């Protein structure tokens, strides 16, 4: 038997998948940032695997329930292939299965040793892109949109930064110039809004937990302290300022935020 608040949260997540919008105000029951759940685990532990499964399920529903196929050339896999294998002519007609999305994301997270919190922030940035750029995630662009969101989330949130050239070692056939160009477009389409407040992170966490319940998936993350959540929020604000400064200083087409890596080791200033 579900309480009214639990039912409301589940319906909110289903509505988000259909309408391609980020989670809105959740019930008061789930509003405290002192109960955010994340974990700094390695990829071998089940909590990260379960988080990736839930995040990729959310992406799957975005693709499945899209209203149209609005896209941009920079994310089109035919124009910018990730491998040397020829992209089929009907590549835009067939929706990927959830297991294919999961394997793609799991491979990147495993090779780059990214964390569970990075997976959740990846979804935040992905949904923010769909809203800001007014595009849909669809068969022709899902891999590059997901890759761009992971690239950005890993630089902002993970302790061990992954450079664009490192992703080129994972995806052997993509060039660093292509990665830099995609990153630049992603940031510009986000209007450099990469700040993720603790309250937004909490809403995404609880929406994902509800999604897991609806699909009989486990969601095994440990709680994050309020102090840690505030520090992460401060770091994302600091990165946002650095990205804006970098954009002004480097207008060349291949501009990348790789040189922001060092700021992660600076002390965050909490407001």
mmCIF file of C-alpha atoms in Angstrom:
data_model
loop_
_atom_site.group_PDB
_atom_site.id
_atom_site.type_symbol
_atom_site.label_atom_id
_atom_site.label_comp_id
_atom_site.label_asym_id
_atom_site.label_seq_id
_atom_site.Cartn_x
_atom_site.Cartn_y
_atom_site.Cartn_z
ATOM 1 C CA UNK A 1 0.000 0.000 0.000
ATOM 2 C CA UNK A 2 1.414 3.392 -1.014
ATOM 3 C CA UNK A 3 0.976 6.630 0.879
ATOM 4 C CA UNK A 4 -0.328 9.677 -0.976
ATOM 5 C CA UNK A 5 3.123 11.300 -0.913
ATOM 6 C CA UNK A 6 4.766 8.195 -2.443
ATOM 7 C CA UNK A 7 2.115 8.060 -5.156
ATOM 8 C CA UNK A 8 2.635 11.751 -5.958
ATOM 9 C CA UNK A 9 6.381 11.278 -6.351
ATOM 10 C CA UNK A 10 5.936 8.301 -8.673
ATOM 11 C CA UNK A 11 3.447 10.161 -10.836
ATOM 12 C CA UNK A 12 5.811 13.155 -10.971
ATOM 13 C CA UNK A 13 8.661 11.017 -12.304
ATOM 14 C CA UNK A 14 6.420 9.431 -14.950
ATOM 15 C CA UNK A 15 5.283 12.891 -16.026
ATOM 16 C CA UNK A 16 8.884 14.047 -16.258
ATOM 17 C CA UNK A 17 9.755 11.215 -18.645
ATOM 18 C CA UNK A 18 6.831 12.060 -20.891
ATOM 19 C CA UNK A 19 7.327 15.829 -20.951
ATOM 20 C CA UNK A 20 11.144 15.965 -20.903
ATOM 21 C CA UNK A 21 11.379 18.314 -17.941
ATOM 22 C CA UNK A 22 13.561 18.254 -14.862
ATOM 23 C CA UNK A 23 11.962 17.201 -11.582
ATOM 24 C CA UNK A 24 9.961 19.956 -9.987
ATOM 25 C CA UNK A 25 8.970 20.539 -6.371
ATOM 26 C CA UNK A 26 8.635 17.269 -4.508
ATOM 27 C CA UNK A 27 6.557 16.585 -1.444
ATOM 28 C CA UNK A 28 7.704 17.908 1.909
ATOM 29 C CA UNK A 29 8.487 14.370 3.011
ATOM 30 C CA UNK A 30 11.509 14.304 0.671
ATOM 31 C CA UNK A 31 12.660 17.945 0.872
ATOM 32 C CA UNK A 32 15.526 17.793 3.384
ATOM 33 C CA UNK A 33 19.017 17.979 1.874
ATOM 34 C CA UNK A 34 20.350 16.340 5.043
ATOM 35 C CA UNK A 35 19.005 13.058 3.684
ATOM 36 C CA UNK A 36 20.592 13.132 0.232
ATOM 37 C CA UNK A 37 21.878 9.658 -0.621
ATOM 38 C CA UNK A 38 25.050 9.101 -2.597
ATOM 39 C CA UNK A 39 28.186 7.024 -2.314
ATOM 40 C CA UNK A 40 31.821 7.491 -3.343
ATOM 41 C CA UNK A 41 32.171 3.815 -4.214
ATOM 42 C CA UNK A 42 34.154 2.096 -6.923
ATOM 43 C CA UNK A 43 32.487 0.626 -9.979
ATOM 44 C CA UNK A 44 32.732 -2.891 -8.567
ATOM 45 C CA UNK A 45 30.164 -2.194 -5.857
ATOM 46 C CA UNK A 46 26.447 -2.774 -6.393
ATOM 47 C CA UNK A 47 25.277 0.698 -5.387
ATOM 48 C CA UNK A 48 26.992 2.287 -8.387
ATOM 49 C CA UNK A 49 25.665 -0.366 -10.737
ATOM 50 C CA UNK A 50 22.146 0.163 -9.446
ATOM 51 C CA UNK A 51 22.476 3.937 -9.820
ATOM 52 C CA UNK A 52 23.629 3.591 -13.423
ATOM 53 C CA UNK A 53 20.735 1.218 -14.127
ATOM 54 C CA UNK A 54 18.230 3.749 -12.793
ATOM 55 C CA UNK A 55 19.802 6.722 -14.593
ATOM 56 C CA UNK A 56 19.891 4.841 -17.890
ATOM 57 C CA UNK A 57 16.295 3.740 -17.379
ATOM 58 C CA UNK A 58 15.335 7.415 -17.062
ATOM 59 C CA UNK A 59 17.202 8.113 -20.318
ATOM 60 C CA UNK A 60 15.428 5.157 -21.955
ATOM 61 C CA UNK A 61 12.036 6.607 -21.014
ATOM 62 C CA UNK A 62 13.030 10.024 -22.356
ATOM 63 C CA UNK A 63 13.783 8.415 -25.715
ATOM 64 C CA UNK A 64 10.733 6.163 -25.707
ATOM 65 C CA UNK A 65 8.249 8.885 -24.711
ATOM 66 C CA UNK A 66 9.610 11.754 -26.809
ATOM 67 C CA UNK A 67 7.137 13.831 -28.804
ATOM 68 C CA UNK A 68 9.395 14.450 -31.797
ATOM 69 C CA UNK A 69 12.982 14.104 -33.039
ATOM 70 C CA UNK A 70 14.323 17.642 -32.649
ATOM 71 C CA UNK A 71 18.101 17.551 -32.651
ATOM 72 C CA UNK A 72 21.289 19.428 -33.528
ATOM 73 C CA UNK A 73 24.052 18.407 -35.907
ATOM 74 C CA UNK A 74 26.747 18.413 -33.201
ATOM 75 C CA UNK A 75 24.967 15.510 -31.467
ATOM 76 C CA UNK A 76 24.065 13.550 -34.610
ATOM 77 C CA UNK A 77 25.928 10.258 -34.761
ATOM 78 C CA UNK A 78 25.829 10.148 -38.564
ATOM 79 C CA UNK A 79 27.589 13.507 -38.818
ATOM 80 C CA UNK A 80 29.914 12.827 -35.874
ATOM 81 C CA UNK A 81 30.350 9.034 -35.512
ATOM 82 C CA UNK A 82 31.844 7.633 -32.324
ATOM 83 C CA UNK A 83 33.358 4.622 -34.096
ATOM 84 C CA UNK A 84 34.758 3.810 -37.517
ATOM 85 C CA UNK A 85 31.949 1.374 -38.121
ATOM 86 C CA UNK A 86 29.531 2.638 -40.736
ATOM 87 C CA UNK A 87 26.362 4.087 -39.252
ATOM 88 C CA UNK A 88 23.313 2.354 -40.821
ATOM 89 C CA UNK A 89 21.085 4.479 -43.051
ATOM 90 C CA UNK A 90 18.110 3.766 -40.800
ATOM 91 C CA UNK A 91 20.032 4.599 -37.607
ATOM 92 C CA UNK A 92 17.446 7.208 -36.616
ATOM 93 C CA UNK A 93 14.468 4.838 -36.777
ATOM 94 C CA UNK A 94 15.181 2.313 -34.027
ATOM 95 C CA UNK A 95 14.997 3.182 -30.335
ATOM 96 C CA UNK A 96 17.828 1.672 -28.273
ATOM 97 C CA UNK A 97 16.954 -0.919 -25.668
ATOM 98 C CA UNK A 98 17.640 -0.109 -22.043
ATOM 99 C CA UNK A 99 20.407 -2.708 -21.896
ATOM 100 C CA UNK A 100 22.266 -0.964 -24.735
ATOM 101 C CA UNK A 101 22.116 2.411 -22.980
ATOM 102 C CA UNK A 102 23.234 0.790 -19.732
ATOM 103 C CA UNK A 103 26.207 -0.934 -21.366
ATOM 104 C CA UNK A 104 27.333 2.290 -23.041
ATOM 105 C CA UNK A 105 27.208 4.285 -19.783
ATOM 106 C CA UNK A 106 28.641 1.443 -17.686
ATOM 107 C CA UNK A 107 31.632 1.149 -20.022
ATOM 108 C CA UNK A 108 32.449 4.842 -19.671
ATOM 109 C CA UNK A 109 31.988 4.855 -15.898
ATOM 110 C CA UNK A 110 34.055 1.714 -15.470
ATOM 111 C CA UNK A 111 36.950 2.875 -17.636
ATOM 112 C CA UNK A 112 37.019 6.381 -16.164
ATOM 113 C CA UNK A 113 36.354 5.190 -12.569
ATOM 114 C CA UNK A 114 33.481 7.630 -12.074
ATOM 115 C CA UNK A 115 31.212 7.650 -9.027
ATOM 116 C CA UNK A 116 27.511 7.219 -8.320
ATOM 117 C CA UNK A 117 27.002 10.932 -7.686
ATOM 118 C CA UNK A 118 28.436 11.613 -11.131
ATOM 119 C CA UNK A 119 25.727 9.400 -12.652
ATOM 120 C CA UNK A 120 22.975 11.436 -11.007
ATOM 121 C CA UNK A 121 24.529 14.755 -12.034
ATOM 122 C CA UNK A 122 24.853 13.375 -15.574
ATOM 123 C CA UNK A 123 21.064 13.031 -15.653
ATOM 124 C CA UNK A 124 20.655 16.558 -14.271
ATOM 125 C CA UNK A 125 22.768 18.011 -17.079
ATOM 126 C CA UNK A 126 21.126 15.840 -19.732
ATOM 127 C CA UNK A 127 17.595 16.897 -18.792
ATOM 128 C CA UNK A 128 18.719 20.504 -18.474
ATOM 129 C CA UNK A 129 20.089 20.343 -22.024
ATOM 130 C CA UNK A 130 16.807 18.999 -23.399
ATOM 131 C CA UNK A 131 14.927 21.845 -21.741
ATOM 132 C CA UNK A 132 17.324 24.699 -22.562
ATOM 133 C CA UNK A 133 18.081 23.660 -26.157
ATOM 134 C CA UNK A 134 14.495 22.515 -26.850
ATOM 135 C CA UNK A 135 15.644 19.255 -28.392
ATOM 136 C CA UNK A 136 14.741 15.603 -27.911
ATOM 137 C CA UNK A 137 17.006 12.699 -27.082
ATOM 138 C CA UNK A 138 16.399 10.145 -29.816
ATOM 139 C CA UNK A 139 18.095 7.249 -31.676
ATOM 140 C CA UNK A 140 20.274 9.572 -33.759
ATOM 141 C CA UNK A 141 21.775 11.573 -30.903
ATOM 142 C CA UNK A 142 21.470 9.718 -27.596
ATOM 143 C CA UNK A 143 25.058 8.469 -27.416
ATOM 144 C CA UNK A 144 26.629 11.870 -27.990
ATOM 145 C CA UNK A 145 24.243 13.678 -25.641
ATOM 146 C CA UNK A 146 24.920 11.119 -22.918
ATOM 147 C CA UNK A 147 28.662 11.340 -23.552
ATOM 148 C CA UNK A 148 28.570 15.136 -23.324
ATOM 149 C CA UNK A 149 26.646 15.022 -20.061
ATOM 150 C CA UNK A 150 29.071 12.476 -18.570
ATOM 151 C CA UNK A 151 32.052 14.513 -19.713
ATOM 152 C CA UNK A 152 30.751 17.630 -18.008
ATOM 153 C CA UNK A 153 29.561 15.894 -14.844
ATOM 154 C CA UNK A 154 32.881 14.109 -14.377
ATOM 155 C CA UNK A 155 34.833 17.363 -14.570
ATOM 156 C CA UNK A 156 32.559 19.183 -12.139
ATOM 157 C CA UNK A 157 31.880 16.489 -9.543
ATOM 158 C CA UNK A 158 34.468 13.719 -9.415
ATOM 159 C CA UNK A 159 37.635 13.966 -7.342
ATOM 160 C CA UNK A 160 39.772 12.370 -10.059
ATOM 161 C CA UNK A 161 39.260 14.440 -13.186
ATOM 162 C CA UNK A 162 39.061 12.794 -16.590
ATOM 163 C CA UNK A 163 40.448 14.802 -19.493
ATOM 164 C CA UNK A 164 38.949 14.769 -22.973
ATOM 165 C CA UNK A 165 41.965 12.894 -24.288
ATOM 166 C CA UNK A 166 41.263 10.166 -21.707
ATOM 167 C CA UNK A 167 37.814 9.600 -23.198
ATOM 168 C CA UNK A 168 39.504 9.274 -26.586
ATOM 169 C CA UNK A 169 41.383 6.307 -25.120
ATOM 170 C CA UNK A 170 38.057 4.756 -24.096
ATOM 171 C CA UNK A 171 36.270 5.531 -27.372
ATOM 172 C CA UNK A 172 39.176 4.740 -29.658
ATOM 173 C CA UNK A 173 37.858 6.352 -32.834
ATOM 174 C CA UNK A 174 36.711 9.751 -31.559
ATOM 175 C CA UNK A 175 39.093 12.708 -31.814
ATOM 176 C CA UNK A 176 39.913 15.142 -29.053
ATOM 177 C CA UNK A 177 38.885 17.982 -31.381
ATOM 178 C CA UNK A 178 35.415 16.457 -31.702
ATOM 179 C CA UNK A 179 35.208 16.051 -27.933
ATOM 180 C CA UNK A 180 36.208 19.664 -27.368
ATOM 181 C CA UNK A 181 33.705 20.913 -29.930
ATOM 182 C CA UNK A 182 30.867 18.878 -28.426
ATOM 183 C CA UNK A 183 31.770 20.069 -24.929
ATOM 184 C CA UNK A 184 31.753 23.694 -26.054
ATOM 185 C CA UNK A 185 28.326 23.337 -27.661
ATOM 186 C CA UNK A 186 26.947 21.520 -24.612
ATOM 187 C CA UNK A 187 28.084 24.313 -22.302
ATOM 188 C CA UNK A 188 26.759 27.058 -24.542
ATOM 189 C CA UNK A 189 23.389 25.326 -24.864
ATOM 190 C CA UNK A 190 23.251 25.091 -21.063
ATOM 191 C CA UNK A 191 24.028 28.815 -20.988
ATOM 192 C CA UNK A 192 26.892 27.751 -18.702
ATOM 193 C CA UNK A 193 24.363 26.880 -15.988
ATOM 194 C CA UNK A 194 26.131 23.923 -14.388
ATOM 195 C CA UNK A 195 25.285 24.738 -10.772
ATOM 196 C CA UNK A 196 23.466 21.866 -9.058
ATOM 197 C CA UNK A 197 22.028 22.975 -5.708
ATOM 198 C CA UNK A 198 21.694 20.372 -2.987
ATOM 199 C CA UNK A 199 17.906 20.579 -3.250
ATOM 200 C CA UNK A 200 17.999 19.744 -6.976
ATOM 201 C CA UNK A 201 20.304 16.808 -6.350
ATOM 202 C CA UNK A 202 17.949 15.532 -3.643
ATOM 203 C CA UNK A 203 14.931 15.763 -5.942
ATOM 204 C CA UNK A 204 16.706 13.745 -8.602
ATOM 205 C CA UNK A 205 17.792 11.164 -6.070
ATOM 206 C CA UNK A 206 14.278 10.572 -4.765
ATOM 207 C CA UNK A 207 12.787 10.541 -8.257
ATOM 208 C CA UNK A 208 15.322 7.876 -9.238
ATOM 209 C CA UNK A 209 14.529 5.871 -6.132
ATOM 210 C CA UNK A 210 10.844 6.002 -7.032
ATOM 211 C CA UNK A 211 11.672 4.962 -10.584
ATOM 212 C CA UNK A 212 13.634 2.013 -9.199
ATOM 213 C CA UNK A 213 10.656 0.960 -7.076
ATOM 214 C CA UNK A 214 8.344 1.118 -10.103
ATOM 215 C CA UNK A 215 10.660 -1.130 -12.100
ATOM 216 C CA UNK A 216 11.675 -3.584 -9.358
ATOM 217 C CA UNK A 217 15.256 -2.307 -9.287
ATOM 218 C CA UNK A 218 17.428 -1.898 -6.213
ATOM 219 C CA UNK A 219 18.786 1.504 -5.210
ATOM 220 C CA UNK A 220 21.462 0.971 -2.590
ATOM 221 C CA UNK A 221 23.102 4.334 -1.912
ATOM 222 C CA UNK A 222 24.268 5.515 1.494
ATOM 223 C CA UNK A 223 23.283 8.914 2.956
ATOM 224 C CA UNK A 224 25.246 12.062 2.249
ATOM 225 C CA UNK A 225 25.722 14.573 5.034
ATOM 226 C CA UNK A 226 24.317 18.072 4.755
ATOM 227 C CA UNK A 227 27.848 19.483 4.985
ATOM 228 C CA UNK A 228 29.013 17.358 2.046
ATOM 229 C CA UNK A 229 25.999 18.422 -0.004
ATOM 230 C CA UNK A 230 26.761 22.092 0.668
ATOM 231 C CA UNK A 231 30.373 21.579 -0.343
ATOM 232 C CA UNK A 232 29.367 19.932 -3.615
ATOM 233 C CA UNK A 233 27.032 22.831 -4.326
ATOM 234 C CA UNK A 234 29.822 25.309 -3.670
ATOM 235 C CA UNK A 235 32.176 23.406 -5.981
ATOM 236 C CA UNK A 236 29.629 23.458 -8.815
ATOM 237 C CA UNK A 237 29.176 27.222 -8.411
ATOM 238 C CA UNK A 238 32.941 27.676 -8.505
ATOM 239 C CA UNK A 239 33.201 25.562 -11.660
ATOM 240 C CA UNK A 240 30.388 27.532 -13.281
ATOM 241 C CA UNK A 241 32.302 30.782 -12.764
ATOM 242 C CA UNK A 242 35.489 29.205 -14.107
ATOM 243 C CA UNK A 243 33.711 27.909 -17.201
ATOM 244 C CA UNK A 244 32.324 31.371 -17.952
ATOM 245 C CA UNK A 245 35.772 32.925 -17.546
ATOM 246 C CA UNK A 246 37.302 30.282 -19.784
ATOM 247 C CA UNK A 247 34.689 30.890 -22.463
ATOM 248 C CA UNK A 248 35.536 34.569 -22.566
ATOM 249 C CA UNK A 249 39.264 33.891 -22.730
ATOM 250 C CA UNK A 250 39.146 31.074 -25.304
ATOM 251 C CA UNK A 251 36.781 31.612 -28.204
ATOM 252 C CA UNK A 252 38.553 29.204 -30.564
ATOM 253 C CA UNK A 253 36.419 26.338 -31.853
ATOM 254 C CA UNK A 254 38.284 23.639 -29.951
ATOM 255 C CA UNK A 255 37.972 25.311 -26.556
ATOM 256 C CA UNK A 256 37.821 22.775 -23.742
ATOM 257 C CA UNK A 257 37.464 22.998 -19.984
ATOM 258 C CA UNK A 258 40.212 20.457 -19.352
ATOM 259 C CA UNK A 259 42.299 23.127 -17.656
ATOM 260 C CA UNK A 260 39.630 23.505 -14.985
ATOM 261 C CA UNK A 261 40.752 20.209 -13.486
ATOM 262 C CA UNK A 262 42.881 21.718 -10.747
ATOM 263 C CA UNK A 263 40.128 23.724 -9.122
ATOM 264 C CA UNK A 264 38.604 20.563 -7.687
ATOM 265 C CA UNK A 265 41.408 20.433 -5.178
ATOM 266 C CA UNK A 266 40.724 23.960 -3.946
ATOM 267 C CA UNK A 267 38.814 24.517 -0.735
ATOM 268 C CA UNK A 268 35.158 25.224 -1.347
ATOM 269 C CA UNK A 269 33.796 28.420 0.158
ATOM 270 C CA UNK A 270 30.423 27.709 1.710
ATOM 271 C CA UNK A 271 27.814 30.418 1.778
#
